[in-house]
mmCIF file of C-alpha atoms in Angstrom:
data_model
loop_
_atom_site.group_PDB
_atom_site.id
_atom_site.type_symbol
_atom_site.label_atom_id
_atom_site.label_comp_id
_atom_site.label_asym_id
_atom_site.label_seq_id
_atom_site.Cartn_x
_atom_site.Cartn_y
_atom_site.Cartn_z
ATOM 1 C CA LEU A 251 -29.750 53.024 -17.613
ATOM 2 C CA MET A 252 -27.534 52.642 -14.543
ATOM 3 C CA ALA A 253 -29.428 49.480 -13.558
ATOM 4 C CA ALA A 254 -28.809 48.036 -17.033
ATOM 5 C CA TRP A 255 -25.058 48.686 -16.713
ATOM 6 C CA ILE A 256 -25.012 47.070 -13.272
ATOM 7 C CA LEU A 257 -26.893 44.038 -14.590
ATOM 8 C CA ALA A 258 -24.509 43.719 -17.545
ATOM 9 C CA PHE A 259 -21.525 43.952 -15.171
ATOM 10 C CA LEU A 260 -22.952 41.248 -12.902
ATOM 11 C CA GLN A 261 -23.603 39.002 -15.887
ATOM 12 C CA LEU A 262 -20.034 39.511 -17.064
ATOM 13 C CA CYS A 263 -18.672 38.623 -13.631
ATOM 14 C CA SER A 264 -20.898 35.552 -13.509
ATOM 15 C CA ALA A 265 -19.706 34.435 -16.945
ATOM 16 C CA GLN A 266 -16.088 34.862 -15.918
ATOM 17 C CA ASN A 267 -16.670 32.879 -12.723
ATOM 18 C CA LYS A 268 -18.026 29.966 -14.761
ATOM 19 C CA ALA A 269 -14.870 29.908 -16.822
ATOM 20 C CA TRP A 270 -11.619 27.995 -16.658
ATOM 21 C CA ARG A 271 -8.902 30.424 -15.613
ATOM 22 C CA ILE A 272 -5.189 30.013 -16.209
ATOM 23 C CA VAL A 273 -3.189 29.986 -12.969
ATOM 24 C CA HIS A 274 0.030 28.795 -14.635
ATOM 25 C CA PRO A 275 0.339 29.437 -18.394
ATOM 26 C CA ASN A 276 1.969 27.230 -21.007
ATOM 27 C CA GLN A 277 5.633 28.228 -21.167
ATOM 28 C CA LYS A 278 9.169 27.034 -21.759
ATOM 29 C CA PRO A 279 10.593 24.871 -18.957
ATOM 30 C CA THR A 280 12.598 26.862 -16.395
ATOM 31 C CA GLN A 281 13.221 26.755 -12.664
ATOM 32 C CA TYR A 282 9.692 28.194 -12.431
ATOM 33 C CA SER A 283 7.938 25.655 -14.630
ATOM 34 C CA PRO A 284 8.175 21.938 -15.480
ATOM 35 C CA THR A 285 8.497 20.679 -19.004
ATOM 36 C CA VAL A 286 5.358 19.778 -20.917
ATOM 37 C CA ARG A 287 4.145 16.240 -20.310
ATOM 38 C CA TYR A 288 1.311 13.764 -20.479
ATOM 39 C CA GLY A 289 0.756 10.317 -19.004
ATOM 40 C CA HIS A 290 1.859 11.718 -15.626
ATOM 41 C CA ASP A 291 -0.072 11.808 -12.373
ATOM 42 C CA ALA A 292 -0.882 14.395 -9.706
ATOM 43 C CA VAL A 293 -2.293 14.385 -6.172
ATOM 44 C CA VAL A 294 -3.143 16.948 -3.493
ATOM 45 C CA LEU A 295 -0.833 17.111 -0.485
ATOM 46 C CA GLY A 296 -2.083 19.786 1.901
ATOM 47 C CA ASP A 297 -1.764 23.179 0.226
ATOM 48 C CA TYR A 298 0.133 21.700 -2.717
ATOM 49 C CA MET A 299 -0.345 19.708 -5.891
ATOM 50 C CA VAL A 300 2.451 17.209 -6.494
ATOM 51 C CA SER A 301 2.933 15.862 -10.029
ATOM 52 C CA THR A 302 5.426 13.226 -11.036
ATOM 53 C CA HIS A 303 6.812 11.380 -14.070
ATOM 54 C CA GLY A 304 5.218 11.321 -17.544
ATOM 55 C CA TYR A 305 6.353 11.592 -21.146
ATOM 56 C CA PHE A 306 6.404 13.763 -24.271
ATOM 57 C CA TYR A 307 8.098 13.656 -27.651
ATOM 58 C CA ASN A 308 10.833 16.282 -27.846
ATOM 59 C CA HIS A 309 10.418 17.456 -31.434
ATOM 60 C CA PRO A 310 13.379 19.912 -31.485
ATOM 61 C CA LYS A 311 15.697 17.077 -30.401
ATOM 62 C CA HIS A 312 13.822 14.427 -32.438
ATOM 63 C CA LYS A 313 13.565 11.941 -29.592
ATOM 64 C CA PRO A 314 11.167 10.830 -26.860
ATOM 65 C CA ASP A 315 11.560 12.416 -23.440
ATOM 66 C CA TRP A 316 10.712 10.102 -20.552
ATOM 67 C CA ARG A 317 10.314 11.993 -17.274
ATOM 68 C CA ASP A 318 11.419 10.957 -13.791
ATOM 69 C CA ASP A 319 11.137 14.398 -12.183
ATOM 70 C CA THR A 320 8.650 15.512 -9.544
ATOM 71 C CA TRP A 321 7.181 19.015 -9.271
ATOM 72 C CA ILE A 322 5.135 20.761 -6.623
ATOM 73 C CA TYR A 323 2.648 23.609 -7.112
ATOM 74 C CA SER A 324 1.508 25.892 -4.286
ATOM 75 C CA PHE A 325 -2.215 26.648 -4.355
ATOM 76 C CA THR A 326 -1.793 29.522 -1.904
ATOM 77 C CA GLU A 327 1.333 31.224 -3.304
ATOM 78 C CA GLY A 328 1.085 30.226 -6.960
ATOM 79 C CA TRP A 329 4.626 28.930 -7.526
ATOM 80 C CA PHE A 330 5.832 25.754 -9.260
ATOM 81 C CA ARG A 331 9.113 24.091 -8.215
ATOM 82 C CA GLU A 332 10.978 20.877 -8.866
ATOM 83 C CA VAL A 333 11.474 18.615 -5.857
ATOM 84 C CA HIS A 334 15.222 18.160 -5.259
ATOM 85 C CA LEU A 335 15.793 14.563 -4.185
ATOM 86 C CA SER A 336 18.141 13.549 -1.393
ATOM 87 C CA SER A 337 17.538 9.847 -2.077
ATOM 88 C CA THR A 338 20.094 7.985 -4.189
ATOM 89 C CA GLU A 339 17.724 5.219 -5.298
ATOM 90 C CA ASN A 340 14.678 6.590 -7.100
ATOM 91 C CA PRO A 341 11.974 5.240 -9.435
ATOM 92 C CA LYS A 342 12.865 5.081 -13.108
ATOM 93 C CA ALA A 343 11.372 7.378 -15.701
ATOM 94 C CA ALA A 344 7.842 6.102 -16.298
ATOM 95 C CA PHE A 345 4.825 6.672 -18.513
ATOM 96 C CA TYR A 346 1.286 6.227 -17.116
ATOM 97 C CA PRO A 347 2.095 5.405 -13.500
ATOM 98 C CA SER A 348 -0.507 6.158 -10.828
ATOM 99 C CA SER A 349 -0.244 7.680 -7.378
ATOM 100 C CA VAL A 350 -2.272 8.350 -4.242
ATOM 101 C CA ALA A 351 -1.732 10.538 -1.168
ATOM 102 C CA TYR A 352 -1.983 8.950 2.273
ATOM 103 C CA ASN A 353 -0.944 10.239 5.698
ATOM 104 C CA GLY A 354 1.167 13.051 4.246
ATOM 105 C CA LYS A 355 3.088 10.848 1.807
ATOM 106 C CA ILE A 356 2.671 9.891 -1.849
ATOM 107 C CA TYR A 357 2.623 6.312 -3.129
ATOM 108 C CA MET A 358 3.260 5.550 -6.791
ATOM 109 C CA PHE A 359 2.667 2.220 -8.505
ATOM 110 C CA GLY A 360 3.392 0.887 -11.984
ATOM 111 C CA GLY A 361 3.968 2.754 -15.205
ATOM 112 C CA ASP A 362 5.850 1.758 -18.352
ATOM 113 C CA HIS A 363 9.601 2.198 -18.341
ATOM 114 C CA ILE A 364 11.984 3.521 -20.950
ATOM 115 C CA VAL A 365 13.378 0.935 -23.378
ATOM 116 C CA GLY A 366 17.094 1.315 -24.087
ATOM 117 C CA ASP A 367 17.826 4.952 -24.860
ATOM 118 C CA GLY A 368 14.143 5.715 -25.339
ATOM 119 C CA SER A 369 14.392 6.165 -29.097
ATOM 120 C CA ARG A 370 11.669 3.562 -29.638
ATOM 121 C CA GLY A 371 9.136 5.838 -27.987
ATOM 122 C CA HIS A 372 6.553 4.513 -25.580
ATOM 123 C CA THR A 373 6.746 0.756 -26.113
ATOM 124 C CA PHE A 374 4.016 -0.582 -23.853
ATOM 125 C CA GLY A 375 4.287 -3.808 -21.936
ATOM 126 C CA LEU A 376 7.552 -3.241 -20.061
ATOM 127 C CA GLY A 377 5.872 -1.840 -16.983
ATOM 128 C CA SER A 378 6.786 -1.684 -13.333
ATOM 129 C CA ASP A 379 5.346 -3.721 -10.475
ATOM 130 C CA GLU A 380 7.032 -1.677 -7.746
ATOM 131 C CA VAL A 381 5.490 0.658 -5.176
ATOM 132 C CA TRP A 382 7.443 3.803 -4.277
ATOM 133 C CA GLU A 383 6.898 6.157 -1.351
ATOM 134 C CA LEU A 384 7.662 9.876 -1.696
ATOM 135 C CA THR A 385 8.231 12.138 1.289
ATOM 136 C CA ILE A 386 8.224 15.918 0.768
ATOM 137 C CA ASP A 387 10.239 17.718 3.428
ATOM 138 C CA PRO A 388 8.495 20.530 5.353
ATOM 139 C CA ILE A 389 8.417 23.808 3.421
ATOM 140 C CA THR A 390 9.411 26.792 5.583
ATOM 141 C CA PRO A 391 7.060 29.794 5.331
ATOM 142 C CA VAL A 392 8.685 32.990 4.033
ATOM 143 C CA PRO A 393 6.877 36.369 4.235
ATOM 144 C CA PHE A 394 5.894 37.830 0.846
ATOM 145 C CA ARG A 395 7.424 34.822 -0.932
ATOM 146 C CA GLY A 396 4.602 34.596 -3.467
ATOM 147 C CA PRO A 397 4.951 38.191 -4.763
ATOM 148 C CA LEU A 398 8.768 37.945 -4.721
ATOM 149 C CA LEU A 399 8.742 34.769 -6.805
ATOM 150 C CA SER A 400 6.308 36.357 -9.240
ATOM 151 C CA LEU A 401 8.720 39.282 -9.614
ATOM 152 C CA PHE A 402 11.651 36.922 -10.199
ATOM 153 C CA SER A 403 9.612 34.958 -12.725
ATOM 154 C CA TYR A 404 8.923 38.176 -14.626
ATOM 155 C CA ALA A 405 12.650 39.000 -14.562
ATOM 156 C CA ASN A 406 13.408 35.530 -15.904
ATOM 157 C CA SER A 407 11.018 36.156 -18.803
ATOM 158 C CA ARG A 408 13.218 39.169 -19.602
ATOM 159 C CA ASN A 409 16.347 36.936 -19.614
ATOM 160 C CA ILE A 410 17.418 38.105 -16.140
ATOM 161 C CA THR A 411 18.246 34.966 -14.162
ATOM 162 C CA ILE A 412 17.917 35.169 -10.383
ATOM 163 C CA SER A 413 18.371 32.183 -8.087
ATOM 164 C CA THR A 414 15.349 31.648 -5.862
ATOM 165 C CA ASN A 415 16.842 28.964 -3.617
ATOM 166 C CA LEU A 416 17.146 31.520 -0.816
ATOM 167 C CA PHE A 417 13.373 31.907 -0.801
ATOM 168 C CA LEU A 418 12.352 28.436 -1.824
ATOM 169 C CA LYS A 419 14.021 25.082 -2.346
ATOM 170 C CA VAL A 420 11.754 22.056 -2.060
ATOM 171 C CA THR A 421 13.419 18.796 -1.077
ATOM 172 C CA GLY A 422 12.195 15.244 -0.682
ATOM 173 C CA SER A 423 13.119 11.602 -1.017
ATOM 174 C CA TRP A 424 11.835 8.378 -2.518
ATOM 175 C CA ARG A 425 12.054 4.918 -0.999
ATOM 176 C CA ARG A 426 10.895 1.606 -2.394
ATOM 177 C CA ALA A 427 7.855 0.473 -0.408
ATOM 178 C CA HIS A 428 7.485 -2.831 -2.263
ATOM 179 C CA ALA A 429 9.749 -4.508 -4.803
ATOM 180 C CA GLY A 430 7.008 -6.344 -6.672
ATOM 181 C CA LYS A 431 7.917 -9.818 -7.897
ATOM 182 C CA LEU A 432 11.370 -9.465 -6.336
ATOM 183 C CA ALA A 433 9.873 -9.076 -2.848
ATOM 184 C CA MET A 434 9.828 -11.986 -0.421
ATOM 185 C CA PRO A 435 7.183 -13.273 -0.307
ATOM 186 C CA SER A 436 6.394 -12.290 -3.890
ATOM 187 C CA ILE A 437 2.647 -11.749 -3.566
ATOM 188 C CA ALA A 438 2.109 -8.790 -5.870
ATOM 189 C CA PRO A 439 0.201 -7.799 -9.014
ATOM 190 C CA ARG A 440 1.857 -8.144 -12.392
ATOM 191 C CA ALA A 441 3.556 -5.127 -13.903
ATOM 192 C CA ARG A 442 1.226 -2.712 -15.673
ATOM 193 C CA ALA A 443 0.500 0.825 -16.815
ATOM 194 C CA CYS A 444 -2.673 2.747 -17.694
ATOM 195 C CA HIS A 445 -4.345 1.159 -14.664
ATOM 196 C CA ALA A 446 -6.745 2.856 -12.237
ATOM 197 C CA THR A 447 -5.856 3.610 -8.625
ATOM 198 C CA THR A 448 -7.561 5.072 -5.567
ATOM 199 C CA VAL A 449 -7.172 4.965 -1.789
ATOM 200 C CA MET A 450 -9.783 3.719 0.703
ATOM 201 C CA ASP A 451 -9.567 2.545 4.332
ATOM 202 C CA GLY A 452 -5.773 2.646 4.416
ATOM 203 C CA LYS A 453 -5.369 0.668 1.211
ATOM 204 C CA MET A 454 -4.336 1.612 -2.320
ATOM 205 C CA TYR A 455 -6.547 -0.224 -4.778
ATOM 206 C CA VAL A 456 -5.242 -1.014 -8.271
ATOM 207 C CA ALA A 457 -7.709 -2.046 -10.964
ATOM 208 C CA GLN A 458 -6.952 -3.528 -14.383
ATOM 209 C CA GLY A 459 -4.449 -1.894 -16.762
ATOM 210 C CA PHE A 460 -3.857 -2.881 -20.406
ATOM 211 C CA ASP A 461 -4.716 -6.591 -20.750
ATOM 212 C CA ARG A 462 -5.159 -7.043 -16.987
ATOM 213 C CA SER A 463 -8.623 -7.545 -15.481
ATOM 214 C CA ASP A 464 -7.746 -8.158 -11.829
ATOM 215 C CA LEU A 465 -8.171 -6.044 -8.684
ATOM 216 C CA TRP A 466 -5.546 -5.670 -5.943
ATOM 217 C CA ALA A 467 -5.225 -3.877 -2.591
ATOM 218 C CA PHE A 468 -1.941 -2.587 -1.150
ATOM 219 C CA ASP A 469 -1.958 -2.039 2.623
ATOM 220 C CA LEU A 470 -0.344 1.366 3.154
ATOM 221 C CA GLU A 471 0.520 0.563 6.781
ATOM 222 C CA LYS A 472 1.907 -2.971 6.407
ATOM 223 C CA PHE A 473 3.249 -2.567 2.834
ATOM 224 C CA THR A 474 1.691 -5.850 1.719
ATOM 225 C CA TRP A 475 -0.459 -6.797 -1.286
ATOM 226 C CA MET A 476 -3.740 -8.729 -1.298
ATOM 227 C CA MET A 477 -5.595 -9.878 -4.407
ATOM 228 C CA VAL A 478 -9.298 -8.939 -4.255
ATOM 229 C CA HIS A 479 -10.144 -10.912 -7.385
ATOM 230 C CA GLY A 480 -8.155 -12.452 -10.206
ATOM 231 C CA GLU A 481 -8.425 -12.190 -13.972
ATOM 232 C CA THR A 482 -12.031 -12.201 -15.192
ATOM 233 C CA ASP A 483 -14.062 -11.317 -18.254
ATOM 234 C CA LYS A 484 -16.899 -10.054 -16.050
ATOM 235 C CA GLY A 485 -17.356 -6.427 -15.046
ATOM 236 C CA PRO A 486 -14.957 -3.953 -16.632
ATOM 237 C CA GLY A 487 -12.859 -6.856 -17.926
ATOM 238 C CA SER A 488 -9.437 -6.175 -19.421
ATOM 239 C CA ARG A 489 -9.415 -2.406 -19.433
ATOM 240 C CA PHE A 490 -6.950 0.469 -19.535
ATOM 241 C CA ALA A 491 -6.891 4.276 -19.527
ATOM 242 C CA HIS A 492 -9.939 4.301 -17.220
ATOM 243 C CA GLN A 493 -10.501 6.022 -13.862
ATOM 244 C CA MET A 494 -11.519 4.911 -10.377
ATOM 245 C CA VAL A 495 -12.692 6.658 -7.190
ATOM 246 C CA ALA A 496 -13.844 5.375 -3.802
ATOM 247 C CA HIS A 497 -17.175 6.250 -2.163
ATOM 248 C CA HIS A 498 -18.795 4.812 0.971
ATOM 249 C CA GLY A 499 -16.898 1.533 0.915
ATOM 250 C CA ARG A 500 -17.273 0.955 -2.818
ATOM 251 C CA LEU A 501 -14.881 1.376 -5.731
ATOM 252 C CA TRP A 502 -16.302 3.066 -8.824
ATOM 253 C CA VAL A 503 -14.763 2.654 -12.290
ATOM 254 C CA TYR A 504 -15.765 4.814 -15.243
ATOM 255 C CA GLY A 505 -14.892 4.653 -18.943
ATOM 256 C CA GLY A 506 -11.590 3.623 -20.466
ATOM 257 C CA ASN A 507 -10.508 1.347 -23.299
ATOM 258 C CA VAL A 508 -11.381 -2.320 -23.571
ATOM 259 C CA TRP A 509 -8.370 -4.424 -24.480
ATOM 260 C CA GLY A 510 -8.394 -6.274 -27.801
ATOM 261 C CA VAL A 511 -11.214 -4.510 -29.699
ATOM 262 C CA SER A 512 -11.016 -1.915 -32.467
ATOM 263 C CA ASP A 513 -13.336 0.784 -31.096
ATOM 264 C CA LYS A 514 -12.075 0.529 -27.534
ATOM 265 C CA ALA A 515 -13.541 3.482 -25.605
ATOM 266 C CA ARG A 516 -16.476 3.028 -23.238
ATOM 267 C CA SER A 517 -18.759 5.172 -21.080
ATOM 268 C CA ASP A 518 -19.886 2.507 -18.636
ATOM 269 C CA LEU A 519 -19.859 2.795 -14.841
ATOM 270 C CA TRP A 520 -19.137 -0.119 -12.492
ATOM 271 C CA SER A 521 -18.846 -0.489 -8.717
ATOM 272 C CA ILE A 522 -17.710 -3.105 -6.207
ATOM 273 C CA ASP A 523 -17.395 -3.493 -2.440
ATOM 274 C CA PRO A 524 -13.936 -5.090 -2.182
ATOM 275 C CA ALA A 525 -14.595 -6.249 1.378
ATOM 276 C CA THR A 526 -17.675 -8.332 0.585
ATOM 277 C CA GLU A 527 -18.011 -8.782 -3.192
ATOM 278 C CA LEU A 528 -16.048 -10.620 -5.854
ATOM 279 C CA GLU A 529 -17.945 -9.315 -8.887
ATOM 280 C CA TRP A 530 -18.475 -5.792 -10.199
ATOM 281 C CA ARG A 531 -21.974 -4.301 -10.326
ATOM 282 C CA PHE A 532 -23.077 -2.570 -13.508
ATOM 283 C CA GLU A 533 -24.285 0.978 -12.790
ATOM 284 C CA GLY A 534 -25.128 2.135 -16.338
ATOM 285 C CA ASP A 535 -23.576 3.255 -19.615
ATOM 286 C CA GLY A 536 -25.945 5.890 -20.972
ATOM 287 C CA LYS A 537 -27.232 3.750 -23.841
ATOM 288 C CA GLY A 538 -30.715 4.793 -24.862
ATOM 289 C CA MET A 539 -30.437 8.021 -22.905
ATOM 290 C CA ASP A 540 -30.302 11.597 -24.165
ATOM 291 C CA GLU A 541 -26.718 12.733 -24.836
ATOM 292 C CA ALA A 542 -27.222 15.517 -22.275
ATOM 293 C CA ALA A 543 -27.830 12.922 -19.545
ATOM 294 C CA TRP A 544 -24.626 10.857 -19.783
ATOM 295 C CA PRO A 545 -21.066 11.705 -20.886
ATOM 296 C CA ALA A 546 -19.811 10.361 -24.207
ATOM 297 C CA VAL A 547 -17.418 7.409 -24.433
ATOM 298 C CA ARG A 548 -13.817 8.212 -23.609
ATOM 299 C CA ALA A 549 -10.475 6.988 -22.319
ATOM 300 C CA HIS A 550 -7.364 8.729 -20.986
ATOM 301 C CA HIS A 551 -9.651 11.097 -19.078
ATOM 302 C CA VAL A 552 -9.345 12.014 -15.391
ATOM 303 C CA ALA A 553 -11.746 11.549 -12.476
ATOM 304 C CA VAL A 554 -11.643 13.039 -8.967
ATOM 305 C CA TYR A 555 -13.855 12.464 -5.934
ATOM 306 C CA GLU A 556 -15.847 15.060 -4.012
ATOM 307 C CA ALA A 557 -16.741 13.967 -0.479
ATOM 308 C CA GLY A 558 -19.686 16.304 0.163
ATOM 309 C CA ASN A 559 -20.534 17.523 3.659
ATOM 310 C CA ALA A 560 -19.963 15.916 7.056
ATOM 311 C CA LYS A 561 -23.090 13.777 6.625
ATOM 312 C CA GLY A 562 -21.853 12.450 3.288
ATOM 313 C CA GLU A 563 -24.487 14.404 1.394
ATOM 314 C CA GLY A 564 -23.555 15.914 -1.953
ATOM 315 C CA ALA A 565 -20.801 13.401 -2.777
ATOM 316 C CA GLY A 566 -19.863 13.226 -6.437
ATOM 317 C CA MET A 567 -17.275 12.363 -9.064
ATOM 318 C CA TYR A 568 -15.917 14.815 -11.647
ATOM 319 C CA ILE A 569 -14.498 13.726 -14.991
ATOM 320 C CA THR A 570 -12.949 15.896 -17.654
ATOM 321 C CA ALA A 571 -11.682 15.641 -21.233
ATOM 322 C CA GLY A 572 -10.227 12.380 -22.596
ATOM 323 C CA LEU A 573 -9.831 10.646 -25.943
ATOM 324 C CA ARG A 574 -11.693 8.341 -28.309
ATOM 325 C CA CYS A 575 -9.946 6.495 -31.126
ATOM 326 C CA PRO A 576 -12.526 4.702 -33.297
ATOM 327 C CA ASN A 577 -11.593 3.236 -36.663
ATOM 328 C CA GLY A 578 -10.982 6.777 -37.912
ATOM 329 C CA PRO A 579 -8.888 9.643 -36.467
ATOM 330 C CA CYS A 580 -8.666 10.067 -32.702
ATOM 331 C CA LYS A 581 -10.748 12.819 -31.134
ATOM 332 C CA CYS A 582 -10.056 14.610 -27.863
ATOM 333 C CA ARG A 583 -12.810 15.716 -25.494
ATOM 334 C CA GLU A 584 -13.072 19.091 -23.771
ATOM 335 C CA ASP A 585 -16.124 18.629 -21.538
ATOM 336 C CA THR A 586 -16.445 18.317 -17.750
ATOM 337 C CA TRP A 587 -19.125 16.234 -16.003
ATOM 338 C CA ARG A 588 -20.215 15.442 -12.455
ATOM 339 C CA TYR A 589 -21.785 12.192 -11.261
ATOM 340 C CA ASP A 590 -24.026 12.390 -8.193
ATOM 341 C CA PHE A 591 -23.784 9.223 -6.095
ATOM 342 C CA GLU A 592 -27.113 9.758 -4.345
ATOM 343 C CA SER A 593 -29.265 10.202 -7.449
ATOM 344 C CA GLY A 594 -27.118 8.180 -9.859
ATOM 345 C CA SER A 595 -27.284 10.971 -12.433
ATOM 346 C CA TRP A 596 -24.788 12.995 -14.464
ATOM 347 C CA VAL A 597 -24.739 16.725 -15.198
ATOM 348 C CA GLU A 598 -22.373 18.603 -17.504
ATOM 349 C CA LEU A 599 -20.545 21.642 -16.139
ATOM 350 C CA LYS A 600 -20.822 23.927 -19.132
ATOM 351 C CA ALA A 601 -18.012 26.431 -18.680
ATOM 352 C CA ASP A 602 -17.976 29.627 -20.713
ATOM 353 C CA ASN A 603 -14.539 28.844 -22.112
ATOM 354 C CA ALA A 604 -13.795 25.151 -22.409
ATOM 355 C CA PRO A 605 -10.053 24.344 -22.341
ATOM 356 C CA ILE A 606 -8.296 23.045 -25.431
ATOM 357 C CA PRO A 607 -9.416 19.401 -25.853
ATOM 358 C CA ARG A 608 -6.789 17.088 -24.389
ATOM 359 C CA TYR A 609 -6.097 13.669 -22.937
ATOM 360 C CA SER A 610 -3.686 11.975 -20.508
ATOM 361 C CA HIS A 611 -3.639 15.081 -18.341
ATOM 362 C CA SER A 612 -4.008 15.184 -14.568
ATOM 363 C CA MET A 613 -6.676 16.788 -12.422
ATOM 364 C CA VAL A 614 -7.115 17.368 -8.697
ATOM 365 C CA LEU A 615 -9.879 18.895 -6.572
ATOM 366 C CA ARG A 616 -8.877 21.288 -3.819
ATOM 367 C CA LYS A 617 -11.259 23.528 -1.860
ATOM 368 C CA ASP A 618 -14.075 23.275 -4.404
ATOM 369 C CA THR A 619 -11.819 24.064 -7.372
ATOM 370 C CA LEU A 620 -10.722 21.685 -10.117
ATOM 371 C CA TYR A 621 -7.114 22.054 -11.302
ATOM 372 C CA VAL A 622 -6.055 20.511 -14.636
ATOM 373 C CA PHE A 623 -2.360 20.145 -15.441
ATOM 374 C CA GLY A 624 -0.556 19.029 -18.605
ATOM 375 C CA GLY A 625 -1.821 16.653 -21.272
ATOM 376 C CA GLU A 626 -1.620 16.321 -25.046
ATOM 377 C CA SER A 627 -3.972 17.803 -27.668
ATOM 378 C CA MET A 628 -4.677 16.659 -31.224
ATOM 379 C CA LYS A 629 -6.163 19.847 -32.704
ATOM 380 C CA PRO A 630 -4.109 21.909 -32.313
ATOM 381 C CA TYR A 631 -1.360 19.357 -31.884
ATOM 382 C CA MET A 632 0.515 20.403 -28.761
ATOM 383 C CA TYR A 633 1.645 19.403 -25.304
ATOM 384 C CA HIS A 634 0.763 21.382 -22.187
ATOM 385 C CA ASN A 635 2.406 22.445 -18.937
ATOM 386 C CA GLU A 636 -0.273 24.940 -17.964
ATOM 387 C CA ILE A 637 -2.580 24.696 -14.973
ATOM 388 C CA LYS A 638 -6.216 25.679 -15.420
ATOM 389 C CA ALA A 639 -8.716 26.068 -12.590
ATOM 390 C CA LEU A 640 -12.516 25.828 -12.469
ATOM 391 C CA PRO A 641 -14.538 26.646 -9.297
ATOM 392 C CA VAL A 642 -17.327 24.071 -9.010
ATOM 393 C CA THR A 643 -19.284 26.258 -6.567
ATOM 394 C CA GLU A 644 -20.251 28.435 -9.534
ATOM 395 C CA PHE A 645 -22.256 25.441 -10.783
ATOM 396 C CA GLY A 646 -23.926 24.790 -7.431
ATOM 397 C CA PHE A 647 -21.577 22.027 -6.294
ATOM 398 C CA GLY A 648 -18.770 21.693 -3.800
ATOM 399 C CA GLY A 649 -18.598 21.301 -0.047
ATOM 400 C CA MET A 650 -18.858 25.034 0.504
ATOM 401 C CA SER A 651 -22.274 25.089 -1.151
ATOM 402 C CA ILE A 652 -23.701 22.242 1.005
ATOM 403 C CA ARG A 653 -24.783 23.087 4.544
ATOM 404 C CA ASP A 654 -23.987 20.502 7.232
ATOM 405 C CA ASP A 655 -26.937 21.572 9.376
ATOM 406 C CA LEU A 656 -29.673 20.716 6.845
#
């Protein structure tokens, strides 16, 4: 009987470990939590996740809310704080920009801007062609800061307001790294949003976006643009709301919407070596395969790269959630998948408690754990400002589960 209880307990623990856990719950915006949002972006910067910009419709005030704020989340201490800017010139509020982390700084490109007072909602096509650089000032360690901030957060939930600036005030500054078409010389991609971005070999690569089908590289040392290839109907074509990662000198694009067709979403995978190739290589789309072998079509999903061990073994790409809008009602996804670059195969990470289906969220991978932040859901209709975490080691993946000495 005792053995049965022990077995049941171990099974329960295992089930909980294969579950998404909430590390920051949905809540009203305060000094401890950003407002809900979607169409934002997030990257890992050391022990922190930095998320910036985005959008949501403020129903109580009956108007759109375009965001220009930047927030930072501590993986080690569990706090969320807004970055107080010392810069006087900052990027405008933007919807669907993209960002990468490089050498301790964050670089953001594109995104659609607010039109007038924003009452028209997200009117696409008035995007940015600028590149902005964000520097987060060093954060001073404070003993027991995590527990103290948790205590203050609890007091705030009881309508007791306590300033936490003594324990934590995060500061930073933006600067314009490239002015787009206004730069001299004006070699730069056209303005866009819903594009795909990744960093490789000191360059930020920008692929497609709405009716664009080109590929560009921004040198993060020289702050100059180079066009890899121009507009083309080959490869992914004119595509938006897709995702891109870099692996072993190649760029990999998955999914997204094709511009100008009714049922836009795709599940195809493409790759290109930007140093030697001018055309994308088709890697598959799951057609004719069992539905358990390839993820369903989607757009407005998120993808992150997993490097594997020191030998490059075990490298993969994770995708999660997303949206499909066929001729009927839109449907959000809730699933999480991993693509293995060595075998060219997909596997679904079947968590015990899938998160509420959503799209236009952000996701990062840090120390073998996926962190999802924000997004919008259709059923139930809601916006999110929660952070959910899923340890990939529980599914047999992650750098910690791959030995370098094999």
